[in-house]
Short mmCIF file of C-alpha atoms in Angstrom, two decimals:
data_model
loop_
_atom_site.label_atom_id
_atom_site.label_comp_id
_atom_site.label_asym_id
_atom_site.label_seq_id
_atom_site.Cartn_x
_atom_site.Cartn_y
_atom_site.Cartn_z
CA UNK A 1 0.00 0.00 0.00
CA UNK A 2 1.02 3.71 -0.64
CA UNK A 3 3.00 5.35 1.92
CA UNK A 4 0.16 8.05 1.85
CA UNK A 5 -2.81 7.31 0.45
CA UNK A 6 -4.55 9.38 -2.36
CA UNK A 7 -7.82 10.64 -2.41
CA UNK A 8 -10.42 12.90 -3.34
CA UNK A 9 -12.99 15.42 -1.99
CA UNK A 10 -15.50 14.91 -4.89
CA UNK A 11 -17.85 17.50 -3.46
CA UNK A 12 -15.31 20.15 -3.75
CA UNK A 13 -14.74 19.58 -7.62
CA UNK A 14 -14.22 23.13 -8.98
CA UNK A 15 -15.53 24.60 -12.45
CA UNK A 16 -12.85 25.04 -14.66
CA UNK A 17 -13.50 27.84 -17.52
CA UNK A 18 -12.07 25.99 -20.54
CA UNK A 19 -13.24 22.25 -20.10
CA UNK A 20 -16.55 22.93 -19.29
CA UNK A 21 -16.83 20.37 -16.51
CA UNK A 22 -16.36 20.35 -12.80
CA UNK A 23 -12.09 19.66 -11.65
CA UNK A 24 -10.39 18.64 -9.05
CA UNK A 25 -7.92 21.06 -8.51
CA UNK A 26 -4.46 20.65 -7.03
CA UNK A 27 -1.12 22.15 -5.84
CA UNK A 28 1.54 20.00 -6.20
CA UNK A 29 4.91 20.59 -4.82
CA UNK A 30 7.78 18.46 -5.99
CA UNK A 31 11.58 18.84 -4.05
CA UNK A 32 14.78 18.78 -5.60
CA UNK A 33 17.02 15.58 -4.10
CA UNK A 34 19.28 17.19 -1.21
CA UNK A 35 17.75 20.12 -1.44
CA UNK A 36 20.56 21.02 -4.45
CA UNK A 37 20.14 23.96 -6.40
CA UNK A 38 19.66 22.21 -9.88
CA UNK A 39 16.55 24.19 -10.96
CA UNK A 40 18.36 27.08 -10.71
CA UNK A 41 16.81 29.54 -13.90
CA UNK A 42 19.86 29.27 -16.06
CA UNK A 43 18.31 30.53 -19.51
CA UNK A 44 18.49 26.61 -21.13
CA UNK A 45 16.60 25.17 -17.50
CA UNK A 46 14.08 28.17 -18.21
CA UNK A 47 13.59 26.79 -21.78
CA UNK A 48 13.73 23.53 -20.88
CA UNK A 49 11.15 23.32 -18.13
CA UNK A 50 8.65 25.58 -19.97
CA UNK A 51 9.23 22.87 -22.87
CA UNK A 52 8.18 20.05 -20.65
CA UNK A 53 4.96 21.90 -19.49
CA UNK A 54 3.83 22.69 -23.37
CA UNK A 55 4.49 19.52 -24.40
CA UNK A 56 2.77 17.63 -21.21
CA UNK A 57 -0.37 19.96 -23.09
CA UNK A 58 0.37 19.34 -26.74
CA UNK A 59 0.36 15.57 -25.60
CA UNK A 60 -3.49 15.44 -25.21
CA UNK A 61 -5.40 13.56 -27.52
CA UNK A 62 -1.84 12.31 -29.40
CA UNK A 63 -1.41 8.56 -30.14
CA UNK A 64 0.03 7.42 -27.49
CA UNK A 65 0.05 10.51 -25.68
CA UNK A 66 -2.60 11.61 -23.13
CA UNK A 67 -6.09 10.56 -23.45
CA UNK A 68 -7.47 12.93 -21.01
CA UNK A 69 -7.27 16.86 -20.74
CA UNK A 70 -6.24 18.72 -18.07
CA UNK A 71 -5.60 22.76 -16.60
CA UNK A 72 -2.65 24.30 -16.26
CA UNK A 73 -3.51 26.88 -13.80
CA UNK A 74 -0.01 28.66 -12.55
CA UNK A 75 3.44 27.31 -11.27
CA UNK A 76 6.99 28.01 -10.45
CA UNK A 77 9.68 26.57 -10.11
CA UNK A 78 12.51 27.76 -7.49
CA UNK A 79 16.37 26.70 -7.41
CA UNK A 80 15.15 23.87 -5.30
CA UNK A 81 11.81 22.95 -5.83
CA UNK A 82 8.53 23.34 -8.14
CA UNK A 83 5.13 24.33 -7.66
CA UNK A 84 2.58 23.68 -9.92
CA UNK A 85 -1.60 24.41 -9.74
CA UNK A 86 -3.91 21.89 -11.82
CA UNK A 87 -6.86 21.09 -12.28
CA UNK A 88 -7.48 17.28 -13.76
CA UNK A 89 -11.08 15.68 -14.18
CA UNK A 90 -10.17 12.21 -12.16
CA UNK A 91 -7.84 11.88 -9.28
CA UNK A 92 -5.71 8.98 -11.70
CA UNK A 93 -5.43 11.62 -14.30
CA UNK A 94 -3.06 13.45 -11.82
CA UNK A 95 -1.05 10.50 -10.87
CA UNK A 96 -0.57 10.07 -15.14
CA UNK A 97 0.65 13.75 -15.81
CA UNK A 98 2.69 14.05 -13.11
CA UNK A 99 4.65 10.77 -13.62
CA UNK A 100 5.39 11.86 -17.35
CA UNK A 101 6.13 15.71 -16.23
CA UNK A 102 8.66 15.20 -13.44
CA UNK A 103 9.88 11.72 -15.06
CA UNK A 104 10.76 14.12 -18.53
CA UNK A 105 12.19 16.96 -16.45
CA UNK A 106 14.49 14.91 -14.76
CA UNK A 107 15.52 13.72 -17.50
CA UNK A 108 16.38 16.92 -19.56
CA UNK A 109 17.46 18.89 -15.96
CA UNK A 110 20.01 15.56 -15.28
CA UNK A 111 21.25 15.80 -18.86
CA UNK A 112 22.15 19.29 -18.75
CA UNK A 113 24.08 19.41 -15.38
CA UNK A 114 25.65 15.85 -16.67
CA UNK A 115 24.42 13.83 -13.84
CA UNK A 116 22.53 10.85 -13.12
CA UNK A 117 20.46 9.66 -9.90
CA UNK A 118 17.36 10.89 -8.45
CA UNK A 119 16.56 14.76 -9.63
CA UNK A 120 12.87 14.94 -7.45
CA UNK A 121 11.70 13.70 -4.47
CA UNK A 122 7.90 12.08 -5.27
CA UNK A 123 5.92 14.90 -5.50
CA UNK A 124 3.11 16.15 -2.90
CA UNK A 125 -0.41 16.97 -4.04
CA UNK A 126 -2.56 19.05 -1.78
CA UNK A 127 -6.24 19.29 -2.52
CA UNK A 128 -7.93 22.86 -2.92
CA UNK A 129 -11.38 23.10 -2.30
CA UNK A 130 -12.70 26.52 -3.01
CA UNK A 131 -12.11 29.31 -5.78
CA UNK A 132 -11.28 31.49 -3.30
CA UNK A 133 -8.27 29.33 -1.85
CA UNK A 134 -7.37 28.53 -5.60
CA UNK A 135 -6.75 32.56 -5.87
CA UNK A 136 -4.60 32.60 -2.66
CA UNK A 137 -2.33 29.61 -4.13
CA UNK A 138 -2.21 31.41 -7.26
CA UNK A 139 -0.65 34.08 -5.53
CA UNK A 140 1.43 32.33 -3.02
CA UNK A 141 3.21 31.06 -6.30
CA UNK A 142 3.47 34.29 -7.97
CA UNK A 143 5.22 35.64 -4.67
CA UNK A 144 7.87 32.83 -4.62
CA UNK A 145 10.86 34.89 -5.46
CA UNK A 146 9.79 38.15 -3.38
CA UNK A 147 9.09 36.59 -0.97
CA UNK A 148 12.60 34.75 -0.78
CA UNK A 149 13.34 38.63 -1.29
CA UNK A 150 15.34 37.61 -4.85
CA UNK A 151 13.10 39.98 -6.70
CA UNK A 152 11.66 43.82 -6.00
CA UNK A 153 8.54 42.57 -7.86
CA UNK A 154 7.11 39.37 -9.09
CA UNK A 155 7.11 41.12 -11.97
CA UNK A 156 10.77 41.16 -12.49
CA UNK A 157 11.03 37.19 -11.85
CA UNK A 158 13.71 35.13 -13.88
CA UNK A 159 12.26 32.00 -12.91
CA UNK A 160 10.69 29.55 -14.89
CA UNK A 161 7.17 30.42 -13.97
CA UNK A 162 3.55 32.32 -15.24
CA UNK A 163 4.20 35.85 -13.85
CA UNK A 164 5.16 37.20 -17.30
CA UNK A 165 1.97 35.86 -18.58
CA UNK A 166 0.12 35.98 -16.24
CA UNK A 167 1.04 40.14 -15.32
CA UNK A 168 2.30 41.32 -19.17
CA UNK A 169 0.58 38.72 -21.29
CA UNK A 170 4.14 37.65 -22.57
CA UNK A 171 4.03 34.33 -24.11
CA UNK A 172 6.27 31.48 -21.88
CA UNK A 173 7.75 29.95 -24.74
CA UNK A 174 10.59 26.70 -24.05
CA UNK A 175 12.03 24.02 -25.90
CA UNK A 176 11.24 20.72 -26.44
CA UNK A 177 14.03 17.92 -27.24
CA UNK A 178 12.19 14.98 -28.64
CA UNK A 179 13.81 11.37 -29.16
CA UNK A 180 16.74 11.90 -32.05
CA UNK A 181 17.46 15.05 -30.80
CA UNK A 182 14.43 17.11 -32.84
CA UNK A 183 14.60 20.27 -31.16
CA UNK A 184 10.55 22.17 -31.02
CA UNK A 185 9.94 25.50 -29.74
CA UNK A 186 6.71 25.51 -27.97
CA UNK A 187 4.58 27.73 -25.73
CA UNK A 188 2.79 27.17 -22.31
CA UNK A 189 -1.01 27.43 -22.57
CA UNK A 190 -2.26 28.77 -18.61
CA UNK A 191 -6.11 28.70 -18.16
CA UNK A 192 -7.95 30.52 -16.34
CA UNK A 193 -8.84 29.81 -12.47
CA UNK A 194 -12.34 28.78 -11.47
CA UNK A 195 -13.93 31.49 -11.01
CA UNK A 196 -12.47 34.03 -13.26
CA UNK A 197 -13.59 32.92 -16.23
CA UNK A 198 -15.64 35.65 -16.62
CA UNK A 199 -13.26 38.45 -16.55
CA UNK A 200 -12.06 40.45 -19.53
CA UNK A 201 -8.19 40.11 -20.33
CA UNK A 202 -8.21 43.52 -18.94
CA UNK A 203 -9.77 43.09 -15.70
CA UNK A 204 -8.16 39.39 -15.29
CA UNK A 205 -4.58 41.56 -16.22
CA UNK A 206 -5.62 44.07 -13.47
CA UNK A 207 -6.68 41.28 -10.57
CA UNK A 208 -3.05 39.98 -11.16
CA UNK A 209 -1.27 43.06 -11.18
CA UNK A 210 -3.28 44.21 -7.88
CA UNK A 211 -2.25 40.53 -6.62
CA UNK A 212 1.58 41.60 -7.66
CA UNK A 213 1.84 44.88 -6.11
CA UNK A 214 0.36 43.91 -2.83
CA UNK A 215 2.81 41.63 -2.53
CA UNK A 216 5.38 43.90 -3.41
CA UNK A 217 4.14 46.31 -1.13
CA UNK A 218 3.95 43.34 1.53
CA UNK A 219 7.95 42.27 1.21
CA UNK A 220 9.48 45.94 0.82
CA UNK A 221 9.48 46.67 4.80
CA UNK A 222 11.37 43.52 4.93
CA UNK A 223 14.11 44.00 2.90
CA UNK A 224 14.52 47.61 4.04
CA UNK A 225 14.46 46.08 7.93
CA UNK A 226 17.25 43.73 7.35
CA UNK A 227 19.15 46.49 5.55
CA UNK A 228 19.42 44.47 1.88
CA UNK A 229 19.44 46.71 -1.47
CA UNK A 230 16.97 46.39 -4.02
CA UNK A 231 17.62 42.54 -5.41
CA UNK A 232 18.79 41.60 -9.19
CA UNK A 233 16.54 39.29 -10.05
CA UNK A 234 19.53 37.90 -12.38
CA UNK A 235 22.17 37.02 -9.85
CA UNK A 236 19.68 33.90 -9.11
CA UNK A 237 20.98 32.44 -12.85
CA UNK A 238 24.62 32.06 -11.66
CA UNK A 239 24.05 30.30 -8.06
CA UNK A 240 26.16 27.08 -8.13
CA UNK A 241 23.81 24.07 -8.41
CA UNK A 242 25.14 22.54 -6.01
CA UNK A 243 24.61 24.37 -3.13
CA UNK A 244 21.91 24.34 -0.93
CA UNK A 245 20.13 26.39 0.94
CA UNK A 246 21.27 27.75 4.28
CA UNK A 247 18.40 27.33 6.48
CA UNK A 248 15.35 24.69 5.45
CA UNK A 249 12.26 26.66 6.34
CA UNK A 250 9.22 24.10 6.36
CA UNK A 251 6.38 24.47 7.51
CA UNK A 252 3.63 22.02 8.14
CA UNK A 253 1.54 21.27 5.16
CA UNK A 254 -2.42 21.11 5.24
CA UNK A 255 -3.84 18.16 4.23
CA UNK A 256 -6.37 20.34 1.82
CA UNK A 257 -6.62 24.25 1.33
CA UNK A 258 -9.46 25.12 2.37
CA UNK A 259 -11.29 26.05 5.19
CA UNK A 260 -11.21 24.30 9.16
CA UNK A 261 -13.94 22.52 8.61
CA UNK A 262 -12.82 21.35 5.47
CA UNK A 263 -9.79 19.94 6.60
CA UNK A 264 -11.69 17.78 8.97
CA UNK A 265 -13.74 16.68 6.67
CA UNK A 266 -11.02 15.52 4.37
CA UNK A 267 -9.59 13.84 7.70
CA UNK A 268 -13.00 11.83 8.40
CA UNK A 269 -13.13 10.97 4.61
CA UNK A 270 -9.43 10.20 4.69
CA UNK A 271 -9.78 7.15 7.61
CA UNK A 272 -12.60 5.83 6.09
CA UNK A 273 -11.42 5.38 2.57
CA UNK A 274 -7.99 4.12 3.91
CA UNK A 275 -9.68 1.10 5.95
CA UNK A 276 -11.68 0.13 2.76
CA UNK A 277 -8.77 0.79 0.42
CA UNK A 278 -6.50 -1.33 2.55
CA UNK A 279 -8.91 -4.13 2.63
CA UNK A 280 -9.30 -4.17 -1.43
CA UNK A 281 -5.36 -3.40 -2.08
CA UNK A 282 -4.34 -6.55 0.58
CA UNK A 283 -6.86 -8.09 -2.03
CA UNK A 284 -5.61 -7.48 -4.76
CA UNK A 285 -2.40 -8.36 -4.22
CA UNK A 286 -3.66 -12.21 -3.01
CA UNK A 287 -5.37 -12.05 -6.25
CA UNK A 288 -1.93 -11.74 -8.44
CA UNK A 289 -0.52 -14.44 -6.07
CA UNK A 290 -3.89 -16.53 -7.01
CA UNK A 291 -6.35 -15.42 -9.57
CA UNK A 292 -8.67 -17.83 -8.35
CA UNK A 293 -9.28 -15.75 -5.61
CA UNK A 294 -12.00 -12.73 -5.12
CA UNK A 295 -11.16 -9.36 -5.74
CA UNK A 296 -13.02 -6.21 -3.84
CA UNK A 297 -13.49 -3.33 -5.24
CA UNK A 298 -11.37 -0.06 -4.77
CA UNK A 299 -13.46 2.37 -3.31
CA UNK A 300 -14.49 5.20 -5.26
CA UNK A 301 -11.87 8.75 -4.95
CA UNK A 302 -9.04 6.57 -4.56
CA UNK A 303 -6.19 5.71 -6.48
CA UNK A 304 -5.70 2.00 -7.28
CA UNK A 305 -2.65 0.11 -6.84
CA UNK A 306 -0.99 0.00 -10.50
CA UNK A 307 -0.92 3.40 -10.04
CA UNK A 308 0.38 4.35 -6.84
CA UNK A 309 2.77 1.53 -6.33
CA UNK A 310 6.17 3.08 -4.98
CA UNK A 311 8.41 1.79 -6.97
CA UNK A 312 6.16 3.19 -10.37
CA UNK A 313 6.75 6.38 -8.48
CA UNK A 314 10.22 6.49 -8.00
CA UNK A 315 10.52 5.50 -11.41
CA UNK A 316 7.86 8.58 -12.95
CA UNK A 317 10.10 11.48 -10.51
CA UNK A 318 13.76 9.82 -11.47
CA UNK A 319 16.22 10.47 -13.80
#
């Protein structure tokens, strides 16, 4: 069984804007191994992460590629560590796109530092359960870097993330290395947040920019207090990748973000699915050992087995 099981709050699916159906929407938070700096925003790790993410999306509906759609709400990715925000229509759907995402940016991040070994620790998905907690991730990510005080303004970020989109409507183009060494330039599609589907491109422009400035205006005291000039953003491309950082700041995760309540909810829901889950998976595995034996069914908002099997993840987040 799963070190942590997976699951689902199905009655806090979210609208999403483009698809047209209710989500499940997710943060998802995946480490760098040691904590090394290997995601630092060199200009070819810019290109080559935002060329993962477009071709993750170019993938749907591909031969052999994905058969299910998905939203790519925001993310960013530090020297040490990546965020991303999505929104999927079926809990397996995540486990699928992630295990191709980090498995092909460990690949192309290992290549270019000419290493081998682990690049990601397996990634951590946190439910989010409300549009209005979707907005505060959205600009927890877009604060990364100020609020690490490596940037005046998120909208002077170097980092392989959405802010230029998402605040000057650049595009966040990358590259793409396919097998044989065909080299595609492609861009990063972001969709909108449920809801603000409904805004204009000017007034969605303007919520981000208010979102940007406040948490300008939210850092600046900071930096002045501790006496530190105005940051170049660029002096983050030239950190040695394998440092790490000098203090590890962590703080407890929630297990969704959303409200108190919430949370115990997703707690209650959480014991009760595990007890039934561990009665099919102990099962299921009989079952391989003896098809003549009875199977139970996985209960629904779960994750089954063949894909949540640790070694299948280790495999999906390794270089």
């Amino acid at each position: 069984m799963p070190a942590t099981l997976r699951i689902e709050m199905t009655e806090h699916r979210l609208p999403s804007p483009r698809l047209g159906v209710e989500v499940l929407v997710f943060e998802v938070t995946c480490k760098v191994s040691n904590d090394l700096f290997l995601l630092a925003p060199r200009h070819e790790v810019v290109a080559l992460l935002n060329g993962v993410l477009a071709r993750a999306q170019q993938k749907v509906g591909e031969a052999g590629g994905f058969e299910f759609d998905f939203d790519l709400y925001s993310y960013y990715v530090m020297s040490n560590h990546l965020h991303l925000l999505i929104g999927v229509v079926e809990l397996v759907h995540k486990s699928l796109l992630l295990e191709w995402t980090c498995r092909e940016i460990a690949k192309r991040v290992n290549g270019f530092h000419d290493r081998t070994g682990q690049l990601l620790t397996p990634n951590h998905a946190i439910q989010v359960v409300s549009p209005e907690h979707a907005l505060e991730r959205m600009r927890y990510f877009m604060g990364q870097a100020t609020a690490e005080l490596k940037s005046r303004h998120p909208a002077d970020d170097v980092f392989a993330c959405a802010n230029p989109a998402l605040l000057r409507g650049e595009k966040l183009r990358g590259v793409f290395v396919h097998a044989g060494g065909r080299r595609e330039e492609l861009a990063v599609r972001l969709d909108r947040l449920p809801g603000l589907g409904d805004l204009t491109p000017k007034a969605h422009r303007q919520l981000m920019g208010e979102m940007a400035d406040g948490i300008a205006a939210e850092h600046r005291p900071r930096r002045k207090k501790a006496g530190l000039p105005v940051p170049d953003p660029e002096a983050v491309r030239f950190v040695d990748p394998l440092t790490r950082p000098k203090e590890r700041k962590r703080s407890p995760a929630p297990v969704v973000h959303g409200t108190t309540a919430q949370q115990a909810e997703w707690r209650a829901l959480h014991a009760v699915l595990r007890e039934a889950y561990t009665r099919a998976h102990v099962a299921y595995w009989r079952w391989l050992a003896d098809p003549r034996l009875p199977l139970i069914p996985f209960p629904p908002g779960t994750i089954p087995p063949s894909h949540a099997r640790k070694m299948l993840r280790q495999r999906a987040e390794s270089g």
